[in-house]
Amino acid sequence: MSVHVQSLDEFFSMLVEEQRDIRITLAGLEDAGQPVALDQTTQGRVSRIDAISQQHMAKAGSSRLMIQLDRIKAALDRYESGRYGICCRCELEIGHGRLMADPAAPFCLECTEELAEAKQHNMRRNAGR
Ligand SMILES: [Zn+2]
């Protein structure tokens, strides 16, 4: 049984596809973010409440998607400059398993863990005394 190794081109298409999907979703969320129509003839009270809660969800969802869009854009920039798949911190190769799970990953697993630990450490230090 041979292990299928993903080529960088495949990650590139995954990123382009995700970028397109997010843009489509964001465009849809923008529509949902429009002021809720007050016209009671076309919308009952219940559907108006639905529309308002959808608006809140749209706001929360879109900021998360904007962050992901930035990550994807940064990854595509790295691809263009031939640095895709290389850790932005230690400059070692990022494992393909990790890129499979997150094609926009800017750091290798080790650096991600170290950065998370450092962040936790800082939070503990700031919280203490
Ligand atoms: Zn690294």
Coordinates of C-alpha atoms and ligand atoms in Angstrom, one line a residue, residues 87 89-91 107-108 111, ligand 1:
C87 CA 7.4 27.3 8.5
R89 CA 9.1 30.7 12.3
C90 CA 11.8 28.0 12.0
E91 CA 11.9 27.7 8.2
F107 CA 3.8 27.3 11.2
C108 CA 5.0 23.7 11.6
C111 CA 6.3 26.0 16.4
Ligands
ZN1 ZN 8.5 25.8 12.7

